[in-house]
Amino acid sequence: MIILGLVFVFQFGISWSCLAINRSKQTDVINASWWVMSNQTRDELERSFDCCGLFNLTTLYQQDYAFCTAVCKSRRPTCQMCGEKFLKHSEEALKILGGVGLFFSFTEILGVWLAMRFRNQKDPRANPSAFL
């Protein structure tokens, strides 16, 4: 019962943080992780999301765009920025994760309540003269 209560608190907090994170914080996380990635990982992301560069905020965007290997670059003169696609994808994922987490955290509270309610209930089939 205590462990389930602790799991509830942890899961409830994570769920609310998934739902409460705003667009600017998501942008900060995506921006920080983009510059930590290797060039090979960036190329794979650009090809799989069909986009070039992260955000058009720095001069490094021009370098990213020059080395981009996405298919969209050959089809049209400008490609969509990967940052916008990542933000859209992360918003959807965070909403789903937060909602599912909240649902299961409230079912855990139901489990805690049922455990408290029925923990000392006697078995009606047990021998009443037996100790315990």
GROMACS .gro file of C-alpha atoms in nm:
model
  132
    1MET     CA    1   0.000   0.000   0.000
    2ILE     CA    2   0.281   0.240   0.085
    3ILE     CA    3   0.478   0.152  -0.226
    4LEU     CA    4   0.169   0.198  -0.442
    5GLY     CA    5   0.114   0.537  -0.278
    6LEU     CA    6   0.472   0.641  -0.356
    7VAL     CA    7   0.433   0.523  -0.716
    8PHE     CA    8   0.116   0.735  -0.736
    9VAL     CA    9   0.295   1.047  -0.616
   10PHE     CA   10   0.583   0.998  -0.859
   11GLN     CA   11   0.358   0.916  -1.156
   12PHE     CA   12   0.117   1.200  -1.078
   13GLY     CA   13   0.402   1.450  -1.069
   14ILE     CA   14   0.554   1.327  -1.395
   15SER     CA   15   0.212   1.331  -1.565
   16TRP     CA   16   0.143   1.689  -1.463
   17SER     CA   17   0.489   1.798  -1.570
   18CYS     CA   18   0.429   1.640  -1.913
   19LEU     CA   19   0.104   1.831  -1.945
   20ALA     CA   20   0.239   2.158  -1.804
   21ILE     CA   21   0.557   2.201  -2.007
   22ASN     CA   22   0.517   2.501  -2.235
   23ARG     CA   23   0.641   2.557  -2.588
   24SER     CA   24   0.942   2.767  -2.490
   25LYS     CA   25   1.072   2.496  -2.255
   26GLN     CA   26   1.024   2.235  -2.528
   27THR     CA   27   1.218   2.462  -2.764
   28ASP     CA   28   1.500   2.492  -2.510
   29VAL     CA   29   1.522   2.114  -2.465
   30ILE     CA   30   1.516   2.047  -2.839
   31ASN     CA   31   1.774   2.320  -2.904
   32ALA     CA   32   2.008   2.190  -2.634
   33SER     CA   33   1.984   1.830  -2.751
   34TRP     CA   34   2.034   1.922  -3.119
   35TRP     CA   35   2.379   2.066  -3.057
   36VAL     CA   36   2.485   1.767  -2.846
   37MET     CA   37   2.397   1.514  -3.120
   38SER     CA   38   2.650   1.376  -3.360
   39ASN     CA   39   2.634   1.480  -3.725
   40GLN     CA   40   2.525   1.130  -3.822
   41THR     CA   41   2.227   1.145  -3.586
   42ARG     CA   42   2.129   1.486  -3.722
   43ASP     CA   43   2.144   1.354  -4.078
   44GLU     CA   44   1.926   1.056  -3.987
   45LEU     CA   45   1.670   1.282  -3.819
   46GLU     CA   46   1.665   1.519  -4.114
   47ARG     CA   47   1.608   1.232  -4.356
   48SER     CA   48   1.341   1.060  -4.147
   49PHE     CA   49   1.146   1.382  -4.072
   50ASP     CA   50   1.215   1.527  -4.421
   51CYS     CA   51   1.337   1.863  -4.292
   52CYS     CA   52   1.654   2.071  -4.276
   53GLY     CA   53   1.819   2.252  -3.986
   54LEU     CA   54   1.671   2.315  -3.645
   55PHE     CA   55   1.547   2.672  -3.606
   56ASN     CA   56   1.640   2.971  -3.815
   57LEU     CA   57   1.771   3.153  -3.507
   58THR     CA   58   2.145   3.138  -3.560
   59THR     CA   59   2.403   3.148  -3.834
   60LEU     CA   60   2.457   2.777  -3.768
   61TYR     CA   61   2.125   2.719  -3.945
   62GLN     CA   62   2.294   2.809  -4.275
   63GLN     CA   63   2.559   2.544  -4.212
   64ASP     CA   64   2.296   2.286  -4.119
   65TYR     CA   65   2.097   2.369  -4.430
   66ALA     CA   66   2.405   2.346  -4.654
   67PHE     CA   67   2.489   1.994  -4.533
   68CYS     CA   68   2.128   1.872  -4.524
   69THR     CA   69   2.059   1.545  -4.707
   70ALA     CA   70   1.680   1.540  -4.680
   71VAL     CA   71   1.465   1.468  -4.985
   72CYS     CA   72   1.269   1.793  -4.948
   73LYS     CA   73   1.578   1.993  -5.045
   74SER     CA   74   1.577   1.844  -5.395
   75ARG     CA   75   1.200   1.885  -5.445
   76ARG     CA   76   1.157   2.250  -5.350
   77PRO     CA   77   1.388   2.546  -5.282
   78THR     CA   78   1.322   2.563  -4.907
   79CYS     CA   79   1.256   2.286  -4.659
   80GLN     CA   80   1.058   2.302  -4.342
   81MET     CA   81   1.272   2.344  -4.032
   82CYS     CA   82   1.314   2.035  -3.815
   83GLY     CA   83   1.251   2.230  -3.497
   84GLU     CA   84   0.889   2.296  -3.592
   85LYS     CA   85   0.830   1.931  -3.674
   86PHE     CA   86   0.995   1.822  -3.349
   87LEU     CA   87   0.781   2.067  -3.150
   88LYS     CA   88   0.461   1.941  -3.309
   89HIS     CA   89   0.559   1.580  -3.246
   90SER     CA   90   0.669   1.644  -2.887
   91GLU     CA   91   0.350   1.835  -2.801
   92GLU     CA   92   0.136   1.543  -2.918
   93ALA     CA   93   0.352   1.289  -2.738
   94LEU     CA   94   0.358   1.486  -2.411
   95LYS     CA   95  -0.020   1.527  -2.412
   96ILE     CA   96  -0.072   1.155  -2.468
   97LEU     CA   97   0.186   1.058  -2.205
   98GLY     CA   98   0.043   1.301  -1.951
   99GLY     CA   99  -0.315   1.183  -2.007
  100VAL     CA  100  -0.229   0.814  -1.985
  101GLY     CA  101  -0.015   0.878  -1.678
  102LEU     CA  102  -0.297   1.065  -1.504
  103PHE     CA  103  -0.543   0.787  -1.585
  104PHE     CA  104  -0.321   0.519  -1.435
  105SER     CA  105  -0.223   0.732  -1.136
  106PHE     CA  106  -0.589   0.765  -1.040
  107THR     CA  107  -0.639   0.390  -1.078
  108GLU     CA  108  -0.343   0.350  -0.840
  109ILE     CA  109  -0.521   0.570  -0.586
  110LEU     CA  110  -0.820   0.339  -0.621
  111GLY     CA  111  -0.585   0.048  -0.547
  112VAL     CA  112  -0.451   0.224  -0.236
  113TRP     CA  113  -0.803   0.291  -0.114
  114LEU     CA  114  -0.910  -0.072  -0.173
  115ALA     CA  115  -0.600  -0.198   0.005
  116MET     CA  116  -0.672   0.022   0.306
  117ARG     CA  117  -1.038  -0.078   0.307
  118PHE     CA  118  -0.990  -0.453   0.289
  119ARG     CA  119  -0.650  -0.511   0.455
  120ASN     CA  120  -0.786  -0.628   0.793
  121GLN     CA  121  -1.096  -0.805   0.671
  122LYS     CA  122  -1.142  -1.152   0.813
  123ASP     CA  123  -1.196  -1.457   0.594
  124PRO     CA  124  -1.552  -1.584   0.658
  125ARG     CA  125  -1.444  -1.944   0.579
  126ALA     CA  126  -1.169  -1.943   0.841
  127ASN     CA  127  -1.199  -2.134   1.168
  128PRO     CA  128  -1.314  -1.874   1.427
  129SER     CA  129  -1.143  -2.057   1.712
  130ALA     CA  130  -0.802  -2.052   1.540
  131PHE     CA  131  -0.543  -1.797   1.650
  132LEU     CA  132  -0.494  -1.532   1.378
   0.00000   0.00000   0.00000
